[in-house]
Amino acid sequence: MRKSTILLTTASALALTGAVVWQLRPQPSPSPAAAHSTSSSTRLVRLHDREAALAERLKVAREISDDLTNEELRQLMATLARPLDQRTAEKDLMAFNEIMEQLRVSGMACGEYATALCSLIREEKTHPVVRDYAMQHAVQWIREAKSGHSLARISEDDRRNLLSCIVSYLQVPTSLHETGYGTALNLIRTLANEYPADAAEIFALCAPRISAVASGQESGPLGNRISAIQSLPALPDREQALTLVRNLTTDTPGGSPVRLVAIATLGLLGEESDLATLRRIQTENSDFSYAARAAAARLTANIYSTTR
């Protein structure tokens, strides 16, 4: 079976079942007194309390360590899945991000953590900012584990499931209206440093939509379009991507930010014939001259390195 089929099948199975499969850490059977102490633990109470001061909630989150009980892990995962209260949404978002961060950096990221992140990424009811955080921490965890970070460990199943959930999100129509779409593209580009084959496969699966977003055919936040343009060099059809970039450097209804990114991308993706276009932009338009000069220098270096 092709890897792409495995990726999509895994994501589909997760979406259909919606099941949370806890992989709890083995713990010795506690004495009755210890069990009572664990069940009545209060050290996370202030973290879960929406009325508590933000500084206090963040302090509790930053004290998360590897001595958490399984019940406390469950509490933290349940907290991440809670709907936001409009009155305390800003504090909740910061607390949620800190929880994800501390579980990852403390070495507590494990099967429960992966399952919770997948759920946050794929559930439509998840707040867009929480989903954005979940994708960032998922990819950071994968990259840290690959680089040999002393506390970062991730199973192959968890790694593939997390990437599957991100792929599924990129293919859901509603993702185009969230800034998380651009975040996901940026994350996959960074993932290419450690997992080039996986990144290439994901970009191939998502290529039609990326091209549509980059060209402006699909509307959404400006940041998504910028991220899509920056992702064009990673798409499998290089000629199609290059044609699109060339068009965007001269005809850009999206305005200056889009054209600036297109010029920079031409410096990565272009050919020797594109140097004339970049030099013309340098002389004709002072607003884009610096970007064109930098792109021409990069393209010249690329051409030189391939002809040596």
PDB file of C-alpha atoms in Angstrom:
ATOM      1  CA  MET A   1       0.000   0.000   0.000  1.00  0.00           C
ATOM      2  CA  ARG A   2       1.338   3.459  -0.869  1.00  0.00           C
ATOM      3  CA  LYS A   3       2.272   5.695   2.051  1.00  0.00           C
ATOM      4  CA  SER A   4      -0.221   8.387   0.956  1.00  0.00           C
ATOM      5  CA  THR A   5      -3.025   5.834   1.178  1.00  0.00           C
ATOM      6  CA  ILE A   6      -1.902   4.936   4.677  1.00  0.00           C
ATOM      7  CA  LEU A   7      -1.877   8.609   5.676  1.00  0.00           C
ATOM      8  CA  LEU A   8      -5.387   9.246   4.413  1.00  0.00           C
ATOM      9  CA  THR A   9      -6.771   5.966   5.731  1.00  0.00           C
ATOM     10  CA  THR A  10      -5.395   6.680   9.189  1.00  0.00           C
ATOM     11  CA  ALA A  11      -6.884  10.159   9.236  1.00  0.00           C
ATOM     12  CA  SER A  12     -10.251   8.908   8.011  1.00  0.00           C
ATOM     13  CA  ALA A  13     -10.375   6.230  10.670  1.00  0.00           C
ATOM     14  CA  LEU A  14      -9.621   8.768  13.368  1.00  0.00           C
ATOM     15  CA  ALA A  15     -12.308  11.114  12.097  1.00  0.00           C
ATOM     16  CA  LEU A  16     -14.935   8.390  11.887  1.00  0.00           C
ATOM     17  CA  THR A  17     -14.371   6.854  15.254  1.00  0.00           C
ATOM     18  CA  GLY A  18     -13.688  10.028  17.207  1.00  0.00           C
ATOM     19  CA  ALA A  19     -12.318   7.667  19.825  1.00  0.00           C
ATOM     20  CA  VAL A  20      -9.786   8.627  22.453  1.00  0.00           C
ATOM     21  CA  VAL A  21      -7.483   5.720  23.091  1.00  0.00           C
ATOM     22  CA  TRP A  22      -5.541   6.462  26.236  1.00  0.00           C
ATOM     23  CA  GLN A  23      -2.082   4.945  26.514  1.00  0.00           C
ATOM     24  CA  LEU A  24      -1.535   5.513  30.202  1.00  0.00           C
ATOM     25  CA  ARG A  25       1.848   5.266  31.803  1.00  0.00           C
ATOM     26  CA  PRO A  26       2.298   2.205  34.023  1.00  0.00           C
ATOM     27  CA  GLN A  27       2.058   3.197  37.667  1.00  0.00           C
ATOM     28  CA  PRO A  28       2.354   1.095  40.811  1.00  0.00           C
ATOM     29  CA  SER A  29      -0.831   0.374  42.704  1.00  0.00           C
ATOM     30  CA  PRO A  30      -1.123   3.087  45.375  1.00  0.00           C
ATOM     31  CA  SER A  31      -1.967   2.469  49.009  1.00  0.00           C
ATOM     32  CA  PRO A  32      -5.490   3.523  50.083  1.00  0.00           C
ATOM     33  CA  ALA A  33      -4.068   6.716  51.588  1.00  0.00           C
ATOM     34  CA  ALA A  34      -2.047   7.520  48.478  1.00  0.00           C
ATOM     35  CA  ALA A  35      -5.010   6.785  46.250  1.00  0.00           C
ATOM     36  CA  HIS A  36      -7.131   9.208  48.236  1.00  0.00           C
ATOM     37  CA  SER A  37      -4.406  11.839  47.989  1.00  0.00           C
ATOM     38  CA  THR A  38      -4.150  11.384  44.226  1.00  0.00           C
ATOM     39  CA  SER A  39      -7.891  11.530  43.636  1.00  0.00           C
ATOM     40  CA  SER A  40      -8.203  14.674  45.701  1.00  0.00           C
ATOM     41  CA  SER A  41      -5.131  16.384  44.247  1.00  0.00           C
ATOM     42  CA  THR A  42      -5.594  20.126  44.022  1.00  0.00           C
ATOM     43  CA  ARG A  43      -2.388  21.319  42.402  1.00  0.00           C
ATOM     44  CA  LEU A  44      -4.083  21.774  39.012  1.00  0.00           C
ATOM     45  CA  VAL A  45      -7.290  23.300  40.344  1.00  0.00           C
ATOM     46  CA  ARG A  46      -6.184  26.896  39.735  1.00  0.00           C
ATOM     47  CA  LEU A  47      -5.085  26.038  36.207  1.00  0.00           C
ATOM     48  CA  HIS A  48      -8.577  24.815  35.358  1.00  0.00           C
ATOM     49  CA  ASP A  49     -10.247  27.764  37.105  1.00  0.00           C
ATOM     50  CA  ARG A  50     -11.300  30.280  34.470  1.00  0.00           C
ATOM     51  CA  GLU A  51     -11.811  32.952  37.104  1.00  0.00           C
ATOM     52  CA  ALA A  52      -8.245  32.665  38.417  1.00  0.00           C
ATOM     53  CA  ALA A  53      -5.707  35.330  37.480  1.00  0.00           C
ATOM     54  CA  LEU A  54      -3.805  34.570  34.272  1.00  0.00           C
ATOM     55  CA  ALA A  55      -0.418  34.855  35.995  1.00  0.00           C
ATOM     56  CA  GLU A  56      -1.482  32.250  38.542  1.00  0.00           C
ATOM     57  CA  ARG A  57      -2.781  29.860  35.884  1.00  0.00           C
ATOM     58  CA  LEU A  58       0.422  30.188  33.849  1.00  0.00           C
ATOM     59  CA  LYS A  59       2.535  29.609  36.980  1.00  0.00           C
ATOM     60  CA  VAL A  60       0.723  26.327  37.645  1.00  0.00           C
ATOM     61  CA  ALA A  61       1.113  25.294  33.991  1.00  0.00           C
ATOM     62  CA  ARG A  62       4.845  26.010  34.054  1.00  0.00           C
ATOM     63  CA  GLU A  63       5.234  23.735  37.065  1.00  0.00           C
ATOM     64  CA  ILE A  64       3.965  20.718  35.117  1.00  0.00           C
ATOM     65  CA  SER A  65       6.538  17.952  35.463  1.00  0.00           C
ATOM     66  CA  ASP A  66       6.943  14.245  34.855  1.00  0.00           C
ATOM     67  CA  ASP A  67       5.392  13.306  38.208  1.00  0.00           C
ATOM     68  CA  LEU A  68       1.831  13.918  36.997  1.00  0.00           C
ATOM     69  CA  THR A  69      -0.581  11.112  37.729  1.00  0.00           C
ATOM     70  CA  ASN A  70      -2.656   9.534  34.981  1.00  0.00           C
ATOM     71  CA  GLU A  71      -5.740  11.253  36.378  1.00  0.00           C
ATOM     72  CA  GLU A  72      -4.012  14.623  36.166  1.00  0.00           C
ATOM     73  CA  LEU A  73      -3.048  13.912  32.582  1.00  0.00           C
ATOM     74  CA  ARG A  74      -6.702  13.180  31.828  1.00  0.00           C
ATOM     75  CA  GLN A  75      -7.683  16.466  33.460  1.00  0.00           C
ATOM     76  CA  LEU A  76      -5.222  18.414  31.340  1.00  0.00           C
ATOM     77  CA  MET A  77      -6.409  16.792  28.104  1.00  0.00           C
ATOM     78  CA  ALA A  78     -10.023  17.472  29.058  1.00  0.00           C
ATOM     79  CA  THR A  79      -9.131  21.111  29.739  1.00  0.00           C
ATOM     80  CA  LEU A  80      -7.709  21.523  26.231  1.00  0.00           C
ATOM     81  CA  ALA A  81     -10.959  20.246  24.728  1.00  0.00           C
ATOM     82  CA  ARG A  82     -13.223  22.595  26.721  1.00  0.00           C
ATOM     83  CA  PRO A  83     -15.256  25.144  24.732  1.00  0.00           C
ATOM     84  CA  LEU A  84     -14.077  28.691  25.317  1.00  0.00           C
ATOM     85  CA  ASP A  85     -16.047  31.117  27.414  1.00  0.00           C
ATOM     86  CA  GLN A  86     -16.160  34.496  25.688  1.00  0.00           C
ATOM     87  CA  ARG A  87     -15.519  36.258  29.010  1.00  0.00           C
ATOM     88  CA  THR A  88     -12.251  34.432  29.620  1.00  0.00           C
ATOM     89  CA  ALA A  89     -11.266  33.373  26.088  1.00  0.00           C
ATOM     90  CA  GLU A  90      -8.018  35.345  25.970  1.00  0.00           C
ATOM     91  CA  LYS A  91      -6.794  33.884  29.273  1.00  0.00           C
ATOM     92  CA  ASP A  92      -7.938  30.396  28.274  1.00  0.00           C
ATOM     93  CA  LEU A  93      -6.029  30.526  24.979  1.00  0.00           C
ATOM     94  CA  MET A  94      -2.813  31.507  26.728  1.00  0.00           C
ATOM     95  CA  ALA A  95      -3.297  28.815  29.361  1.00  0.00           C
ATOM     96  CA  PHE A  96      -4.042  26.144  26.735  1.00  0.00           C
ATOM     97  CA  ASN A  97      -0.900  27.050  24.796  1.00  0.00           C
ATOM     98  CA  GLU A  98       1.172  26.863  27.985  1.00  0.00           C
ATOM     99  CA  ILE A  99      -0.258  23.438  28.834  1.00  0.00           C
ATOM    100  CA  MET A 100       0.662  22.072  25.400  1.00  0.00           C
ATOM    101  CA  GLU A 101       4.124  23.631  25.675  1.00  0.00           C
ATOM    102  CA  GLN A 102       4.906  22.306  29.138  1.00  0.00           C
ATOM    103  CA  LEU A 103       3.666  18.785  28.427  1.00  0.00           C
ATOM    104  CA  ARG A 104       5.976  18.738  25.420  1.00  0.00           C
ATOM    105  CA  VAL A 105       9.108  20.218  26.984  1.00  0.00           C
ATOM    106  CA  SER A 106       8.778  18.281  30.258  1.00  0.00           C
ATOM    107  CA  GLY A 107       8.869  14.941  28.472  1.00  0.00           C
ATOM    108  CA  MET A 108       5.225  14.156  29.274  1.00  0.00           C
ATOM    109  CA  ALA A 109       4.222  14.099  25.606  1.00  0.00           C
ATOM    110  CA  CYS A 110       3.049  10.544  24.881  1.00  0.00           C
ATOM    111  CA  GLY A 111       0.096   8.664  23.427  1.00  0.00           C
ATOM    112  CA  GLU A 112      -2.469  10.708  25.356  1.00  0.00           C
ATOM    113  CA  TYR A 113      -0.860  13.929  24.167  1.00  0.00           C
ATOM    114  CA  ALA A 114      -0.849  12.825  20.524  1.00  0.00           C
ATOM    115  CA  THR A 115      -4.493  11.754  20.731  1.00  0.00           C
ATOM    116  CA  ALA A 116      -5.502  15.067  22.285  1.00  0.00           C
ATOM    117  CA  LEU A 117      -3.638  17.094  19.648  1.00  0.00           C
ATOM    118  CA  CYS A 118      -5.202  15.064  16.831  1.00  0.00           C
ATOM    119  CA  SER A 119      -8.639  15.623  18.283  1.00  0.00           C
ATOM    120  CA  LEU A 120      -8.068  19.379  18.540  1.00  0.00           C
ATOM    121  CA  ILE A 121      -6.818  19.535  14.941  1.00  0.00           C
ATOM    122  CA  ARG A 122      -9.619  17.539  13.339  1.00  0.00           C
ATOM    123  CA  GLU A 123     -12.687  18.618  15.348  1.00  0.00           C
ATOM    124  CA  GLU A 124     -14.677  21.339  13.585  1.00  0.00           C
ATOM    125  CA  LYS A 125     -15.801  22.806  16.921  1.00  0.00           C
ATOM    126  CA  THR A 126     -12.215  23.482  18.018  1.00  0.00           C
ATOM    127  CA  HIS A 127     -11.432  27.185  18.332  1.00  0.00           C
ATOM    128  CA  PRO A 128      -9.215  28.176  15.348  1.00  0.00           C
ATOM    129  CA  VAL A 129      -6.462  29.534  17.596  1.00  0.00           C
ATOM    130  CA  VAL A 130      -6.406  26.337  19.686  1.00  0.00           C
ATOM    131  CA  ARG A 131      -6.178  24.281  16.479  1.00  0.00           C
ATOM    132  CA  ASP A 132      -3.319  26.502  15.325  1.00  0.00           C
ATOM    133  CA  TYR A 133      -1.489  25.918  18.624  1.00  0.00           C
ATOM    134  CA  ALA A 134      -2.099  22.162  18.413  1.00  0.00           C
ATOM    135  CA  MET A 135      -0.543  21.931  14.944  1.00  0.00           C
ATOM    136  CA  GLN A 136       2.469  23.968  16.020  1.00  0.00           C
ATOM    137  CA  HIS A 137       3.145  21.797  19.059  1.00  0.00           C
ATOM    138  CA  ALA A 138       2.573  18.590  17.076  1.00  0.00           C
ATOM    139  CA  VAL A 139       5.189  19.446  14.462  1.00  0.00           C
ATOM    140  CA  GLN A 140       7.592  20.846  17.055  1.00  0.00           C
ATOM    141  CA  TRP A 141       7.321  17.583  18.990  1.00  0.00           C
ATOM    142  CA  ILE A 142       7.990  15.540  15.850  1.00  0.00           C
ATOM    143  CA  ARG A 143      11.008  17.661  14.953  1.00  0.00           C
ATOM    144  CA  GLU A 144      12.448  17.591  18.482  1.00  0.00           C
ATOM    145  CA  ALA A 145      12.142  13.809  18.633  1.00  0.00           C
ATOM    146  CA  LYS A 146      13.891  13.461  15.290  1.00  0.00           C
ATOM    147  CA  SER A 147      16.717  15.774  16.345  1.00  0.00           C
ATOM    148  CA  GLY A 148      17.385  13.679  19.450  1.00  0.00           C
ATOM    149  CA  HIS A 149      16.058  16.098  22.047  1.00  0.00           C
ATOM    150  CA  SER A 150      16.722  14.425  25.387  1.00  0.00           C
ATOM    151  CA  LEU A 151      13.078  14.494  26.542  1.00  0.00           C
ATOM    152  CA  ALA A 152      11.302  14.169  23.209  1.00  0.00           C
ATOM    153  CA  ARG A 153      10.026  10.706  22.313  1.00  0.00           C
ATOM    154  CA  ILE A 154       7.291   9.862  19.832  1.00  0.00           C
ATOM    155  CA  SER A 155       6.134   6.555  18.413  1.00  0.00           C
ATOM    156  CA  GLU A 156       5.935   6.095  14.663  1.00  0.00           C
ATOM    157  CA  ASP A 157       2.172   5.557  14.911  1.00  0.00           C
ATOM    158  CA  ASP A 158       1.706   8.819  16.806  1.00  0.00           C
ATOM    159  CA  ARG A 159       3.922  10.698  14.367  1.00  0.00           C
ATOM    160  CA  ARG A 160       1.999   9.434  11.368  1.00  0.00           C
ATOM    161  CA  ASN A 161      -1.370  10.057  13.007  1.00  0.00           C
ATOM    162  CA  LEU A 162      -0.464  13.664  13.772  1.00  0.00           C
ATOM    163  CA  LEU A 163       0.647  14.284  10.190  1.00  0.00           C
ATOM    164  CA  SER A 164      -2.516  12.579   8.934  1.00  0.00           C
ATOM    165  CA  CYS A 165      -4.658  14.953  10.973  1.00  0.00           C
ATOM    166  CA  ILE A 166      -2.808  17.967   9.554  1.00  0.00           C
ATOM    167  CA  VAL A 167      -3.258  16.637   6.003  1.00  0.00           C
ATOM    168  CA  SER A 168      -6.973  16.164   6.629  1.00  0.00           C
ATOM    169  CA  TYR A 169      -7.247  19.710   7.960  1.00  0.00           C
ATOM    170  CA  LEU A 170      -5.516  21.125   4.872  1.00  0.00           C
ATOM    171  CA  GLN A 171      -8.096  19.381   2.692  1.00  0.00           C
ATOM    172  CA  VAL A 172     -11.204  20.501   4.603  1.00  0.00           C
ATOM    173  CA  PRO A 173     -12.932  23.416   2.780  1.00  0.00           C
ATOM    174  CA  THR A 174     -13.455  25.416   5.983  1.00  0.00           C
ATOM    175  CA  SER A 175      -9.709  25.502   6.683  1.00  0.00           C
ATOM    176  CA  LEU A 176      -9.277  28.135   3.980  1.00  0.00           C
ATOM    177  CA  HIS A 177     -11.113  30.643   6.155  1.00  0.00           C
ATOM    178  CA  GLU A 178      -8.758  30.132   9.122  1.00  0.00           C
ATOM    179  CA  THR A 179      -5.208  31.385   9.509  1.00  0.00           C
ATOM    180  CA  GLY A 180      -4.344  27.826  10.562  1.00  0.00           C
ATOM    181  CA  TYR A 181      -4.200  26.878   6.872  1.00  0.00           C
ATOM    182  CA  GLY A 182      -1.176  29.118   6.383  1.00  0.00           C
ATOM    183  CA  THR A 183       0.324  27.917   9.655  1.00  0.00           C
ATOM    184  CA  ALA A 184       0.007  24.289   8.530  1.00  0.00           C
ATOM    185  CA  LEU A 185       1.785  25.002   5.234  1.00  0.00           C
ATOM    186  CA  ASN A 186       4.613  26.784   7.039  1.00  0.00           C
ATOM    187  CA  LEU A 187       4.965  23.878   9.460  1.00  0.00           C
ATOM    188  CA  ILE A 188       5.183  21.292   6.695  1.00  0.00           C
ATOM    189  CA  ARG A 189       7.878  23.365   5.005  1.00  0.00           C
ATOM    190  CA  THR A 190       9.939  23.320   8.204  1.00  0.00           C
ATOM    191  CA  LEU A 191       9.272  19.599   8.615  1.00  0.00           C
ATOM    192  CA  ALA A 192      11.024  19.027   5.286  1.00  0.00           C
ATOM    193  CA  ASN A 193      14.341  19.523   7.097  1.00  0.00           C
ATOM    194  CA  GLU A 194      13.821  16.307   9.082  1.00  0.00           C
ATOM    195  CA  TYR A 195      11.309  14.391   6.959  1.00  0.00           C
ATOM    196  CA  PRO A 196      11.726  15.496   3.320  1.00  0.00           C
ATOM    197  CA  ALA A 197       9.824  12.523   1.886  1.00  0.00           C
ATOM    198  CA  ASP A 198       6.806  13.087   4.136  1.00  0.00           C
ATOM    199  CA  ALA A 199       6.762  16.810   3.391  1.00  0.00           C
ATOM    200  CA  ALA A 200       6.983  16.162  -0.353  1.00  0.00           C
ATOM    201  CA  GLU A 201       4.106  13.683  -0.146  1.00  0.00           C
ATOM    202  CA  ILE A 202       1.912  16.120   1.756  1.00  0.00           C
ATOM    203  CA  PHE A 203       2.607  18.944  -0.686  1.00  0.00           C
ATOM    204  CA  ALA A 204       1.788  16.611  -3.588  1.00  0.00           C
ATOM    205  CA  LEU A 205      -1.545  15.676  -1.998  1.00  0.00           C
ATOM    206  CA  CYS A 206      -2.434  19.321  -1.341  1.00  0.00           C
ATOM    207  CA  ALA A 207      -0.937  20.832  -4.524  1.00  0.00           C
ATOM    208  CA  PRO A 208      -4.205  21.748  -6.349  1.00  0.00           C
ATOM    209  CA  ARG A 209      -5.561  23.720  -3.411  1.00  0.00           C
ATOM    210  CA  ILE A 210      -2.209  25.363  -2.669  1.00  0.00           C
ATOM    211  CA  SER A 211      -2.038  26.586  -6.262  1.00  0.00           C
ATOM    212  CA  ALA A 212      -5.613  27.870  -6.076  1.00  0.00           C
ATOM    213  CA  VAL A 213      -4.914  29.774  -2.860  1.00  0.00           C
ATOM    214  CA  ALA A 214      -1.644  31.187  -4.217  1.00  0.00           C
ATOM    215  CA  SER A 215      -3.308  32.425  -7.408  1.00  0.00           C
ATOM    216  CA  GLY A 216      -6.182  34.033  -5.521  1.00  0.00           C
ATOM    217  CA  GLN A 217      -8.833  31.698  -6.952  1.00  0.00           C
ATOM    218  CA  GLU A 218      -9.583  30.596  -3.388  1.00  0.00           C
ATOM    219  CA  SER A 219     -10.244  33.452  -1.002  1.00  0.00           C
ATOM    220  CA  GLY A 220      -9.231  33.652   2.631  1.00  0.00           C
ATOM    221  CA  PRO A 221      -6.851  35.455   4.987  1.00  0.00           C
ATOM    222  CA  LEU A 222      -3.926  37.184   3.294  1.00  0.00           C
ATOM    223  CA  GLY A 223      -1.470  35.163   5.355  1.00  0.00           C
ATOM    224  CA  ASN A 224      -2.785  31.958   3.803  1.00  0.00           C
ATOM    225  CA  ARG A 225      -2.095  33.242   0.313  1.00  0.00           C
ATOM    226  CA  ILE A 226       1.409  34.319   1.275  1.00  0.00           C
ATOM    227  CA  SER A 227       2.140  30.892   2.789  1.00  0.00           C
ATOM    228  CA  ALA A 228       0.754  29.188  -0.326  1.00  0.00           C
ATOM    229  CA  ILE A 229       3.039  31.238  -2.595  1.00  0.00           C
ATOM    230  CA  GLN A 230       6.020  30.393  -0.392  1.00  0.00           C
ATOM    231  CA  SER A 231       5.067  26.711  -0.707  1.00  0.00           C
ATOM    232  CA  LEU A 232       5.026  26.697  -4.527  1.00  0.00           C
ATOM    233  CA  PRO A 233       8.688  25.575  -4.843  1.00  0.00           C
ATOM    234  CA  ALA A 234       7.738  22.417  -2.930  1.00  0.00           C
ATOM    235  CA  LEU A 235       4.994  21.353  -5.364  1.00  0.00           C
ATOM    236  CA  PRO A 236       5.680  18.451  -7.733  1.00  0.00           C
ATOM    237  CA  ASP A 237       4.776  20.310 -10.964  1.00  0.00           C
ATOM    238  CA  ARG A 238       7.638  22.774 -11.082  1.00  0.00           C
ATOM    239  CA  GLU A 239       6.718  24.300 -14.440  1.00  0.00           C
ATOM    240  CA  GLN A 240       3.162  25.040 -13.354  1.00  0.00           C
ATOM    241  CA  ALA A 241       4.390  26.561 -10.107  1.00  0.00           C
ATOM    242  CA  LEU A 242       6.967  28.685 -11.955  1.00  0.00           C
ATOM    243  CA  THR A 243       4.364  29.987 -14.407  1.00  0.00           C
ATOM    244  CA  LEU A 244       2.145  31.019 -11.511  1.00  0.00           C
ATOM    245  CA  VAL A 245       4.997  32.791  -9.719  1.00  0.00           C
ATOM    246  CA  ARG A 246       5.976  34.652 -12.879  1.00  0.00           C
ATOM    247  CA  ASN A 247       2.423  35.898 -13.291  1.00  0.00           C
ATOM    248  CA  LEU A 248       2.246  37.049  -9.689  1.00  0.00           C
ATOM    249  CA  THR A 249       5.430  39.124  -9.977  1.00  0.00           C
ATOM    250  CA  THR A 250       3.805  41.340 -12.625  1.00  0.00           C
ATOM    251  CA  ASP A 251       0.028  41.005 -12.201  1.00  0.00           C
ATOM    252  CA  THR A 252      -0.959  40.880  -8.552  1.00  0.00           C
ATOM    253  CA  PRO A 253      -4.503  41.929  -7.571  1.00  0.00           C
ATOM    254  CA  GLY A 254      -3.600  40.956  -4.004  1.00  0.00           C
ATOM    255  CA  GLY A 255      -1.421  44.049  -3.655  1.00  0.00           C
ATOM    256  CA  SER A 256       2.124  44.718  -2.526  1.00  0.00           C
ATOM    257  CA  PRO A 257       2.520  41.915   0.086  1.00  0.00           C
ATOM    258  CA  VAL A 258       1.583  39.255  -2.456  1.00  0.00           C
ATOM    259  CA  ARG A 259       3.867  40.679  -5.119  1.00  0.00           C
ATOM    260  CA  LEU A 260       6.787  40.994  -2.707  1.00  0.00           C
ATOM    261  CA  VAL A 261       6.467  37.324  -1.723  1.00  0.00           C
ATOM    262  CA  ALA A 262       6.123  36.296  -5.380  1.00  0.00           C
ATOM    263  CA  ILE A 263       9.327  38.159  -6.270  1.00  0.00           C
ATOM    264  CA  ALA A 264      11.187  36.478  -3.422  1.00  0.00           C
ATOM    265  CA  THR A 265       9.822  33.076  -4.496  1.00  0.00           C
ATOM    266  CA  LEU A 266      10.955  33.687  -8.072  1.00  0.00           C
ATOM    267  CA  GLY A 267      14.466  33.977  -6.691  1.00  0.00           C
ATOM    268  CA  LEU A 268      14.124  30.414  -5.383  1.00  0.00           C
ATOM    269  CA  LEU A 269      12.226  28.821  -8.240  1.00  0.00           C
ATOM    270  CA  GLY A 270      13.248  30.836 -11.295  1.00  0.00           C
ATOM    271  CA  GLU A 271      15.541  30.164 -14.223  1.00  0.00           C
ATOM    272  CA  GLU A 272      18.272  32.244 -15.816  1.00  0.00           C
ATOM    273  CA  SER A 273      15.740  33.924 -18.124  1.00  0.00           C
ATOM    274  CA  ASP A 274      13.936  35.320 -15.056  1.00  0.00           C
ATOM    275  CA  LEU A 275      16.933  37.484 -14.152  1.00  0.00           C
ATOM    276  CA  ALA A 276      15.843  39.987 -16.802  1.00  0.00           C
ATOM    277  CA  THR A 277      12.424  40.324 -15.145  1.00  0.00           C
ATOM    278  CA  LEU A 278      13.970  40.856 -11.724  1.00  0.00           C
ATOM    279  CA  ARG A 279      16.387  43.482 -13.048  1.00  0.00           C
ATOM    280  CA  ARG A 280      13.564  45.302 -14.785  1.00  0.00           C
ATOM    281  CA  ILE A 281      11.580  45.406 -11.547  1.00  0.00           C
ATOM    282  CA  GLN A 282      14.650  46.847  -9.800  1.00  0.00           C
ATOM    283  CA  THR A 283      14.783  49.790 -12.167  1.00  0.00           C
ATOM    284  CA  GLU A 284      11.079  50.368 -12.789  1.00  0.00           C
ATOM    285  CA  ASN A 285       9.570  50.203  -9.319  1.00  0.00           C
ATOM    286  CA  SER A 286      11.329  51.484  -6.228  1.00  0.00           C
ATOM    287  CA  ASP A 287       8.743  49.814  -3.952  1.00  0.00           C
ATOM    288  CA  PHE A 288       9.926  46.393  -5.072  1.00  0.00           C
ATOM    289  CA  SER A 289      13.535  47.123  -6.058  1.00  0.00           C
ATOM    290  CA  TYR A 290      15.075  45.783  -2.851  1.00  0.00           C
ATOM    291  CA  ALA A 291      13.083  42.538  -3.034  1.00  0.00           C
ATOM    292  CA  ALA A 292      13.960  42.124  -6.715  1.00  0.00           C
ATOM    293  CA  ARG A 293      17.656  42.780  -6.041  1.00  0.00           C
ATOM    294  CA  ALA A 294      17.726  40.155  -3.287  1.00  0.00           C
ATOM    295  CA  ALA A 295      15.820  37.644  -5.441  1.00  0.00           C
ATOM    296  CA  ALA A 296      18.198  38.218  -8.372  1.00  0.00           C
ATOM    297  CA  ALA A 297      21.205  37.627  -6.117  1.00  0.00           C
ATOM    298  CA  ARG A 298      19.727  34.392  -4.804  1.00  0.00           C
ATOM    299  CA  LEU A 299      18.753  33.191  -8.274  1.00  0.00           C
ATOM    300  CA  THR A 300      22.232  33.994  -9.602  1.00  0.00           C
ATOM    301  CA  ALA A 301      23.765  31.987  -6.744  1.00  0.00           C
ATOM    302  CA  ASN A 302      21.436  29.062  -7.495  1.00  0.00           C
ATOM    303  CA  ILE A 303      22.303  29.121 -11.186  1.00  0.00           C
ATOM    304  CA  TYR A 304      26.024  29.294 -10.406  1.00  0.00           C
ATOM    305  CA  SER A 305      25.850  26.385  -7.932  1.00  0.00           C
ATOM    306  CA  THR A 306      24.069  24.130 -10.444  1.00  0.00           C
ATOM    307  CA  THR A 307      26.501  24.870 -13.301  1.00  0.00           C
ATOM    308  CA  ARG A 308      29.709  24.266 -11.346  1.00  0.00           C
TER     309      ARG A 308
END
